[in-house]
Amino acid sequence: MRYTSYFIPTHKEVPSDAEVVSHQLMVRAGMIRKLTSGTYTYLPAGLRAIRKVEAIIREEMNRAGAIEILMPAVQPAELWQESGRWEHYGRELLRFRDRHDREACFGPTHEEVITDLVRKEIHSYKQMPINLYQIQTKFRDEIRPRFGIMRAREFIMKDAYSFDVDEEGANRSYEVMYEAYSRIFRRCGLRFRAVEADTGTIGGRYSHEFMVLAETGEDQIVNCTACSYAANLERAEVRPNDAPPVPGSDPLGPLTAAATPGMRTVEEVAAFLSVSPNQIVKTLVLVADDHPVAVLIRGDHDLNEAKLRNLLGAQTVELASERVVEETTAAPMGFAGPVGLKAKIVADNAIKTMRNFVTGGNQKDLHHVNVNLERDFRVDQFGDLRVITPADRCPRCGRPIEFGRGIEVGHIFKLGTKYSQALNAVFLNREGKESPIIMGCYGIGVGRTVAAAIEQNHDADGIVFPIPIAPFEVTILPLQMHDLEVMEAADTIHEGLTGAGIDTLLDDRHERPGFKFNDADLLGIPIRVTVGAKGLKNGQVEIKLRSETETRFVPLDHAASFVKDKVETLYDSIE
Ligand code: ATP
Ligand code: MG
């Protein structure tokens, strides 16, 4: 491809709304342009990277036995009403009416549509297992679109749905997708980790997120330094007996009221009473599906709302309003405590081993000291309710854990019968009995994968694309555009490489060498061939990898074959 007959509008300025480096670089390298908040045009270089990711996804999905289809983007409200999500999905769902006044939405995901298809087409155990997928545009009216195409409103997703006759088959389908996803991200040349995750609004019971490891990632992940355990911070389990030993002594001291004027936070109370935060139990009032519940968490720990929701089996949990706190505890915010509290009390496991701790006194400007479980109050239910900390140990093997950051590029779910039951997608099993189909669903953010790749692979000069998803594999820079010999040599190499099926960009712009070097670095093309008058005098051209600093000179006659070998080596280092 000749630069002058193509369209890669690069520029120097960093766009003012681009907070993260991948967004900045994708705009500067001429890969994307914003239309409105969260919607982007993919320019040719951006589209090429996206198409490469899609090609890898297609190959691996097909290899895993999944079958490609394409469903409508606009979906009728009726299906969402049947599943119950018309009410529950919230404002991320873009809703509208057609000319007949029928309600519809732009699909943020396709469980309803695929389940409708399958309930009409699949009736017998003989037609399963089956896995259907598509690569398609989704719309989610994200509350805060940001980071360019990483969290857009309109974006390309690969979504797949599996259908099985029993739990065992569904587990197998899940495993097959787990393996396919691992191959996909490996083949994209990314460093990633599959982590256990919460299930969010799509529902279901079990899921893994595929995280591209990057310090700038929005998600915090935890992994064991010894075994294979890895989880999203939101989900990471805490070992019940892992709460580090707490200062505080037997025998139990007398329950005492202490005046704490204006002291509301753990830090204020700890400083005022000269205790450490881990001797304080904070009492948080939350509302779980309209019912207030008091949650006890050690002062230096944080509540994990997803765990609380799961423990209570609630649809929603949220912090109570000031009014509800006052009604529940008879005290202003900041002084809630379990002693004498007439509300359901749940507590984190770490509370079990505490003695003689400090809690709120359910009265303005009052705390209790030497509070003890059983003697002074009762807990209705204990559970793992807190966010894991670096001081905790691996929930599987007990060895040290480490924290890192990642970008979620893929997510696989076991859905069970949530949608098949709601939409009545049933089949006749071997015994001739009617039974709901068991489903799984599997998503990959295609654009987000490209952005995450850049977030993980860049330097001060620009993108350093892994070769499998780079818009071009090789770029050729002729330095003296008016020098016929230089242009001829550049053309020859260009033809040789293009003929060999290598994606090559010949920068034939009449620009200064420095300008071209900068753009080549910005765009992150893995292999650069520089053709200059000086080198040609010795019959040589210069070759450099974007990921390395050394350059080397190669005889012009061998340049194409040398580059071909390099391309292969780069691919081999990945697969
Ligand atoms: P997030 O927690 O980041 O909002 P999600 O859990 O809503 O993601 P899923 O519903 O599992 O995402 O969608 C599958 C995949 O689609 C995600 O793993 C991600 O790669 C991609 N994706 C989701 N939302 C967006 C978005 N707003 N922009 C770009 N890609 C997205
Ligand atoms: Mg989301």
XYZ file of C-alpha atoms and ligand atoms in Angstrom:
607
model
C 0.000 0.000 0.000
C 1.265 3.452 -0.911
C 0.772 6.040 1.789
C -0.212 8.731 -0.729
C -3.017 6.622 -2.170
C -4.261 5.697 1.307
C -5.776 7.591 4.214
C -3.823 7.739 7.484
C -4.282 11.252 8.831
C -1.711 11.408 11.645
C -1.120 14.439 13.809
C 0.995 15.689 16.674
C -1.555 17.259 18.993
C -2.868 15.178 21.843
C -6.681 15.375 21.773
C -7.913 17.237 24.846
C -10.553 14.652 25.789
C -8.163 11.684 25.627
C -7.326 10.607 29.179
C -5.496 7.394 28.404
C -2.565 6.709 26.144
C -4.354 4.258 23.833
C -7.013 6.863 23.080
C -4.394 9.549 22.453
C -2.327 7.301 20.215
C -5.268 5.953 18.229
C -6.351 9.495 17.387
C -2.820 10.736 16.713
C -1.967 7.709 14.566
C -5.049 8.333 12.432
C -6.856 5.147 13.505
C -10.103 6.608 14.860
C -12.119 9.822 14.869
C -14.871 10.751 17.272
C -18.343 11.512 15.951
C -20.131 12.180 19.250
C -19.573 11.085 22.829
C -18.745 7.367 22.743
C -19.160 6.897 18.997
C -16.222 6.635 16.616
C -15.409 6.226 12.966
C -12.735 3.613 12.382
C -10.275 5.025 9.870
C -8.423 2.582 7.589
C -5.486 1.882 9.916
C -7.822 1.371 12.879
C -10.148 -0.802 10.851
C -7.240 -2.955 9.700
C -6.245 -3.695 13.296
C -9.857 -4.471 14.136
C -10.240 -6.772 11.127
C -7.115 -8.660 12.186
C -8.501 -9.244 15.654
C -11.790 -10.340 14.073
C -9.978 -12.764 11.773
C -8.219 -14.408 14.713
C -11.515 -14.578 16.612
C -13.297 -16.165 13.624
C -10.597 -18.753 13.097
C -10.543 -19.797 16.717
C -14.312 -19.761 17.161
C -14.734 -21.868 14.029
C -11.981 -24.189 15.155
C -13.812 -24.595 18.473
C -16.930 -25.676 16.564
C -18.912 -22.463 16.949
C -21.021 -21.372 13.959
C -21.253 -17.806 12.703
C -24.586 -16.024 12.254
C -25.604 -12.369 12.225
C -28.566 -11.088 14.204
C -30.423 -7.779 13.912
C -29.072 -4.865 15.938
C -32.559 -3.503 16.595
C -34.559 -5.721 18.931
C -38.256 -5.698 19.834
C -39.212 -4.700 23.391
C -41.467 -7.772 23.726
C -38.504 -10.134 23.999
C -36.922 -7.996 26.692
C -40.231 -7.871 28.527
C -40.359 -11.658 28.416
C -36.920 -11.953 29.979
C -37.687 -9.220 32.493
C -34.759 -7.109 31.407
C -36.855 -4.350 29.820
C -37.398 -3.205 33.400
C -34.080 -4.178 34.929
C -31.449 -3.255 32.368
C -31.669 0.453 33.141
C -30.592 3.417 31.098
C -27.722 1.730 29.287
C -30.443 0.271 27.062
C -31.137 2.665 24.193
C -34.892 2.497 23.623
C -37.003 4.005 20.872
C -40.216 3.591 18.904
C -40.705 2.787 15.260
C -43.319 4.375 12.940
C -45.974 1.949 14.188
C -45.247 3.068 17.714
C -43.732 -0.298 18.582
C -41.077 -0.135 21.264
C -37.606 -1.383 20.452
C -34.022 -1.127 21.608
C -30.608 -1.152 20.005
C -29.070 -4.406 21.210
C -26.459 -4.080 23.968
C -26.233 -7.903 23.957
C -28.258 -10.695 22.320
C -29.435 -13.292 24.852
C -33.100 -12.546 24.123
C -32.801 -12.655 20.338
C -30.724 -15.834 20.259
C -33.008 -17.567 22.759
C -35.989 -16.633 20.610
C -34.262 -18.117 17.570
C -33.330 -21.290 19.367
C -36.762 -21.862 20.909
C -38.202 -21.805 17.394
C -35.534 -23.964 15.745
C -34.199 -26.385 18.342
C -36.574 -28.983 19.736
C -34.585 -32.142 20.254
C -31.509 -33.230 22.181
C -30.179 -34.376 18.811
C -29.680 -30.760 17.712
C -27.318 -30.006 20.591
C -24.701 -29.097 21.646
C -24.545 -26.041 19.436
C -22.717 -22.744 19.767
C -23.750 -19.769 17.626
C -21.764 -16.561 17.399
C -21.698 -13.240 15.622
C -19.425 -10.230 15.284
C -21.629 -7.208 15.391
C -22.181 -3.624 16.474
C -23.618 -3.130 19.957
C -24.934 -0.007 21.607
C -24.790 0.635 25.336
C -25.652 4.091 26.541
C -22.733 4.072 28.999
C -23.097 6.601 31.795
C -19.551 7.822 31.240
C -18.164 6.839 27.849
C -14.404 7.303 27.957
C -11.005 6.078 26.849
C -11.928 6.207 23.159
C -13.146 2.872 21.812
C -12.273 1.131 25.081
C -15.509 2.248 26.727
C -17.613 3.487 23.850
C -21.367 3.622 23.452
C -21.323 2.029 20.018
C -18.749 -0.763 19.691
C -18.025 -4.050 17.966
C -18.473 -7.220 19.971
C -18.091 -10.870 19.248
C -20.847 -12.623 21.153
C -21.401 -16.357 21.275
C -24.107 -18.454 22.901
C -23.951 -22.153 23.684
C -26.895 -24.535 24.080
C -26.653 -27.863 25.879
C -28.899 -30.630 27.095
C -27.373 -31.004 30.553
C -25.047 -29.436 33.086
C -22.162 -31.649 32.046
C -22.467 -30.593 28.426
C -22.748 -26.940 29.438
C -19.547 -27.241 31.453
C -17.823 -28.755 28.466
C -19.012 -25.914 26.209
C -17.684 -23.435 28.758
C -14.304 -25.173 28.865
C -14.094 -25.163 25.077
C -14.712 -21.396 25.037
C -12.195 -20.882 27.845
C -9.582 -22.603 25.705
C -10.621 -20.749 22.535
C -10.394 -17.394 24.337
C -6.972 -18.266 25.678
C -5.818 -19.050 22.151
C -7.386 -15.887 20.730
C -5.644 -13.513 23.121
C -2.385 -15.435 22.906
C -2.523 -15.225 19.116
C -3.185 -11.480 19.336
C 0.221 -11.286 21.031
C -1.156 -10.053 24.363
C -0.152 -10.725 27.961
C -3.403 -11.638 29.663
C -4.929 -13.571 32.515
C -8.290 -15.289 32.932
C -9.779 -14.333 36.286
C -12.850 -15.440 38.206
C -15.455 -12.719 38.076
C -18.852 -11.632 39.305
C -21.814 -12.105 36.995
C -23.346 -8.586 36.867
C -26.605 -7.836 35.050
C -26.369 -10.579 32.422
C -27.028 -13.005 35.253
C -25.940 -16.560 35.746
C -23.736 -18.102 38.343
C -20.182 -18.345 37.244
C -17.882 -16.434 34.970
C -14.323 -15.674 33.921
C -13.005 -12.392 32.618
C -10.051 -12.273 30.279
C -7.875 -9.390 31.340
C -5.134 -7.787 29.308
C -2.510 -6.919 31.897
C -1.835 -3.184 31.908
C -1.073 -0.800 34.737
C -3.611 1.626 33.357
C -6.429 -0.955 33.450
C -9.712 -0.048 35.148
C -10.000 -3.431 36.841
C -8.026 -4.562 39.828
C -7.082 -8.204 39.785
C -5.617 -10.506 42.366
C -3.556 -13.568 41.689
C -1.738 -16.155 43.714
C 2.037 -16.124 43.555
C 2.109 -19.917 43.821
C -1.005 -21.543 42.309
C -3.205 -20.635 39.345
C -5.857 -18.765 41.369
C -6.718 -15.376 39.877
C -9.805 -13.247 40.393
C -11.279 -9.863 39.853
C -10.886 -7.841 43.057
C -14.690 -7.586 43.211
C -14.934 -11.306 43.356
C -11.778 -12.533 45.120
C -12.659 -14.758 48.040
C -11.189 -14.176 51.479
C -10.211 -17.237 53.516
C -12.499 -17.385 56.558
C -9.724 -17.888 59.090
C -7.317 -15.585 57.375
C -8.110 -12.442 59.293
C -4.745 -11.610 60.799
C -4.748 -11.959 64.589
C -6.298 -8.953 66.181
C -4.923 -7.119 69.172
C -7.398 -7.235 72.079
C -7.355 -9.493 75.011
C -9.198 -12.075 76.967
C -10.802 -11.760 79.421
C -13.622 -9.694 78.110
C -13.612 -6.139 79.416
C -16.753 -4.408 80.676
C -18.950 -2.824 78.020
C -18.482 0.911 78.413
C -19.923 3.997 76.751
C -17.375 6.577 75.597
C -18.138 10.153 74.604
C -16.861 10.790 71.059
C -18.065 14.298 70.213
C -18.282 14.748 66.459
C -16.165 11.629 65.765
C -17.796 9.720 62.928
C -15.180 8.082 60.758
C -12.996 5.119 61.710
C -9.910 7.360 61.543
C -11.422 10.010 63.799
C -12.623 7.497 66.385
C -9.359 5.552 66.320
C -7.295 8.698 66.898
C -9.638 10.001 69.575
C -9.796 6.734 71.573
C -6.162 5.820 70.863
C -6.991 2.468 69.287
C -5.991 1.158 65.884
C -8.592 0.878 63.103
C -8.518 -2.924 63.318
C -9.947 -2.704 66.860
C -12.993 -0.883 65.554
C -16.031 -2.514 63.973
C -17.909 -0.253 61.612
C -21.639 -0.730 61.223
C -22.854 0.100 57.746
C -26.554 0.396 57.071
C -27.574 -0.785 53.626
C -30.838 -1.387 51.891
C -31.163 -4.808 50.296
C -34.267 -5.036 48.073
C -36.060 -2.427 50.213
C -35.068 -3.935 53.589
C -32.511 -2.244 55.829
C -29.658 -4.445 56.986
C -26.712 -3.625 59.286
C -23.367 -4.898 58.040
C -20.392 -5.219 60.390
C -16.937 -4.805 58.887
C -13.605 -4.418 60.665
C -12.454 -0.790 60.678
C -9.518 -1.282 58.329
C -11.494 -3.425 55.862
C -13.834 -2.463 53.029
C -17.278 -3.867 52.342
C -17.683 -5.716 49.044
C -21.251 -4.996 47.962
C -21.325 -7.811 45.398
C -20.541 -10.349 48.129
C -23.249 -8.870 50.340
C -25.737 -9.089 47.483
C -24.849 -12.719 46.935
C -24.983 -13.610 50.640
C -28.428 -12.059 51.011
C -29.644 -13.359 47.663
C -30.733 -9.779 46.914
C -31.260 -8.188 43.503
C -29.854 -4.858 44.656
C -27.998 -3.523 47.673
C -27.172 0.120 48.222
C -26.024 2.325 51.065
C -29.019 3.586 53.045
C -30.024 7.229 52.922
C -29.470 9.418 55.973
C -33.155 9.117 56.810
C -33.106 5.303 56.770
C -29.920 5.240 58.880
C -31.568 7.468 61.453
C -34.754 5.396 61.477
C -32.788 2.159 61.851
C -30.267 3.234 64.497
C -32.067 6.120 66.230
C -28.823 8.073 65.839
C -27.329 10.410 63.249
C -24.992 8.995 60.582
C -21.620 7.933 61.924
C -22.749 6.455 65.247
C -24.416 3.159 64.236
C -23.516 0.103 66.292
C -24.774 -3.455 66.833
C -25.520 -3.234 70.565
C -29.278 -2.952 71.065
C -29.854 -2.580 67.325
C -33.250 -3.794 66.122
C -32.336 -4.729 62.575
C -30.996 -7.714 60.742
C -27.240 -7.893 61.407
C -24.793 -9.602 59.083
C -21.065 -9.600 59.718
C -17.870 -10.295 57.899
C -15.991 -13.412 59.015
C -13.154 -11.274 60.387
C -15.452 -10.106 63.196
C -15.663 -13.658 64.584
C -12.175 -13.546 66.079
C -12.336 -10.021 67.475
C -12.526 -9.232 71.204
C -13.092 -6.016 73.136
C -13.710 -3.828 70.114
C -15.124 -0.373 69.570
C -18.471 0.244 67.830
C -20.906 3.109 67.416
C -23.303 3.595 70.338
C -26.540 4.326 68.381
C -26.588 7.739 69.987
C -25.164 11.057 68.879
C -21.519 11.549 69.938
C -21.295 8.128 71.595
C -19.298 4.945 70.966
C -19.087 1.673 72.861
C -15.796 0.237 74.065
C -15.078 -3.414 74.983
C -17.898 -4.662 72.806
C -18.042 -8.438 72.426
C -19.956 -10.838 70.242
C -22.698 -12.977 71.838
C -22.413 -11.225 75.212
C -23.415 -7.790 73.838
C -25.173 -8.550 70.561
C -26.011 -11.298 68.088
C -25.156 -11.664 64.444
C -27.848 -13.161 62.212
C -25.450 -14.302 59.543
C -21.689 -14.393 59.000
C -20.053 -14.462 55.611
C -17.191 -13.355 53.425
C -18.237 -9.751 52.915
C -15.086 -7.753 52.512
C -12.677 -6.792 49.802
C -9.491 -8.829 49.846
C -6.324 -6.963 50.948
C -2.638 -7.519 50.172
C -2.279 -8.908 53.705
C -4.627 -11.789 52.838
C -3.556 -15.147 51.523
C -4.618 -17.146 48.476
C -8.095 -18.578 49.128
C -7.077 -21.822 47.417
C -3.566 -22.604 48.640
C -2.861 -20.104 51.417
C 0.271 -18.640 49.834
C 0.884 -14.898 49.326
C -1.122 -13.060 46.696
C -0.316 -10.092 44.513
C -2.416 -7.273 43.085
C -2.333 -6.014 39.528
C -4.427 -4.168 36.985
C -6.085 -5.284 33.824
C -8.466 -4.388 31.027
C -11.392 -6.737 30.535
C -11.413 -7.779 26.884
C -13.487 -10.936 27.125
C -16.041 -12.457 29.426
C -17.462 -15.972 29.530
C -20.598 -16.842 31.516
C -22.514 -19.920 32.528
C -26.097 -18.771 32.167
C -27.839 -21.967 33.168
C -31.552 -21.796 32.360
C -32.138 -18.130 33.181
C -33.143 -17.171 29.634
C -34.402 -20.525 28.408
C -36.843 -20.633 31.317
C -37.976 -17.039 30.930
C -38.502 -17.451 27.170
C -39.548 -21.083 27.314
C -36.771 -22.500 25.162
C -37.265 -26.194 25.818
C -36.339 -29.443 24.091
C -37.287 -33.100 24.257
C -34.575 -35.096 25.964
C -33.581 -38.692 25.284
C -36.442 -39.918 27.434
C -38.940 -37.793 25.513
C -39.326 -35.387 28.434
C -39.473 -31.635 28.018
C -36.571 -29.784 29.606
C -35.122 -26.230 29.463
C -31.990 -25.722 27.377
C -28.824 -24.937 29.344
C -27.042 -21.871 28.049
C -23.706 -20.112 28.185
C -22.670 -16.776 26.703
C -19.283 -15.507 25.659
C -18.265 -11.955 24.670
C -15.175 -10.258 23.315
C -14.833 -6.510 22.831
C -13.095 -6.283 19.472
C -12.273 -2.569 19.570
C -11.404 -2.770 23.236
C -8.919 -5.531 22.435
C -7.100 -3.243 19.996
C -7.100 -0.377 22.520
C -5.933 -2.693 25.314
C -3.139 -3.967 23.086
C -1.948 -0.382 22.699
C -2.325 0.297 26.410
C -0.050 -2.679 27.023
C 2.366 -2.080 24.139
C 3.570 1.470 23.612
C 6.506 3.740 24.407
C 7.195 7.463 24.399
C 7.185 7.553 20.590
C 3.964 5.700 19.964
C 2.381 2.291 19.536
C 4.448 -0.924 19.507
C 1.928 -3.279 17.888
C 2.205 -7.033 18.319
C 2.572 -8.173 14.713
C -0.654 -10.253 14.485
C -2.876 -7.226 14.966
C -0.737 -4.442 13.501
C -2.418 -2.495 10.657
C 0.676 -3.248 8.562
C 3.465 -5.711 9.218
C 6.196 -3.745 7.472
C 6.729 -0.115 6.532
C 9.217 1.070 3.950
C 10.640 4.565 4.238
C 12.420 5.948 1.171
C 14.365 8.944 2.478
C 15.097 10.858 -0.731
C 11.941 11.000 -2.767
C 13.593 12.693 -5.724
C 16.346 10.056 -5.943
C 15.321 7.573 -8.626
C 17.593 4.845 -7.339
C 16.113 5.126 -3.853
C 12.559 5.031 -5.181
C 13.273 2.077 -7.394
C 14.808 0.103 -4.535
C 11.871 0.954 -2.260
C 9.400 -0.079 -4.960
C 11.157 -3.371 -5.539
C 11.101 -4.310 -1.862
C 7.473 -3.170 -1.629
C 6.464 -5.375 -4.541
C 8.466 -8.323 -3.253
C 6.833 -8.172 0.166
C 3.327 -7.446 -1.059
C 3.668 -10.323 -3.515
C 4.595 -12.579 -0.604
C 1.363 -11.635 1.157
C 2.982 -9.329 3.704
C 1.005 -6.213 4.640
C 3.378 -3.468 3.649
C 3.034 0.310 3.752
C 5.342 2.306 1.491
C 5.637 5.833 2.834
C 5.953 7.661 -0.464
C 5.080 11.080 0.923
C 7.304 13.991 0.025
C 8.200 14.639 3.631
C 11.405 15.008 5.647
C 12.939 11.730 6.902
C 12.403 12.776 10.550
C 8.708 13.285 9.884
C 8.382 9.825 8.367
C 10.355 8.169 11.158
C 8.077 9.801 13.723
C 4.928 8.648 11.968
C 6.262 5.107 11.565
C 6.977 4.977 15.308
C 3.609 6.522 16.118
C 1.701 3.927 14.085
C 3.756 1.124 15.619
C 4.388 -0.991 12.547
C 6.599 -3.871 13.751
C 9.267 -3.837 11.000
C 10.755 -0.747 9.360
C 12.856 -0.808 6.200
C 14.708 2.423 5.535
C 15.997 3.043 2.025
C 18.512 5.905 1.834
C 20.967 7.136 -0.773
C 23.873 6.624 1.590
C 23.143 2.984 2.314
C 22.402 2.242 -1.310
C 25.924 3.390 -2.228
C 27.040 0.217 -0.424
C 24.102 -1.707 -1.849
C 22.370 -1.823 1.558
C 19.113 -0.916 3.261
C 18.500 -0.520 6.976
C 16.120 -2.715 8.942
C 14.796 -2.063 12.421
C 12.171 -3.643 14.639
C 9.804 -1.216 16.346
C 10.333 -3.089 19.609
C 14.126 -2.872 19.506
C 16.658 -0.090 19.303
C 19.312 -1.741 17.123
C 19.325 -1.283 13.400
C 21.080 -3.531 10.951
C 22.114 -3.175 7.315
C 21.143 -5.829 4.808
C 22.125 -6.140 1.142
C 19.372 -4.798 -1.077
C 19.056 -8.126 -2.923
C 18.330 -9.930 0.330
C 16.140 -7.294 1.897
C 12.776 -8.855 0.972
C 13.729 -12.364 2.038
C 15.338 -11.056 5.220
C 12.153 -9.183 6.100
C 10.012 -12.226 5.315
C 12.093 -14.245 7.776
C 11.743 -11.523 10.383
C 7.977 -11.502 9.948
C 7.913 -15.248 10.498
C 10.167 -15.011 13.535
C 7.900 -12.400 15.068
C 4.847 -14.622 14.564
C 6.705 -17.662 15.875
C 7.635 -15.809 19.043
C 3.915 -15.420 19.720
C 2.308 -18.761 18.858
P -17.571 -3.540 31.599
O -17.592 -4.108 32.988
O -16.213 -3.119 31.164
O -18.636 -2.526 31.358
P -19.265 -5.629 30.741
O -19.160 -6.586 31.856
O -20.406 -4.710 30.669
O -17.904 -4.765 30.655
P -19.897 -7.711 28.860
O -21.339 -7.452 28.947
O -19.344 -8.932 29.447
O -19.088 -6.417 29.379
O -19.472 -7.582 27.319
C -18.506 -8.415 26.703
C -17.288 -7.625 26.258
O -17.645 -6.478 25.494
C -16.469 -7.060 27.403
O -15.597 -8.024 27.908
C -15.737 -5.917 26.741
O -14.564 -6.386 26.115
C -16.698 -5.448 25.680
N -17.371 -4.214 26.100
C -18.345 -4.062 27.022
N -18.736 -2.793 27.125
C -17.983 -2.090 26.232
C -17.928 -0.718 25.851
N -18.708 0.186 26.429
N -17.038 -0.352 24.890
C -16.244 -1.259 24.309
N -16.256 -2.569 24.620
C -17.119 -2.993 25.564
Mg -20.590 -2.707 31.108
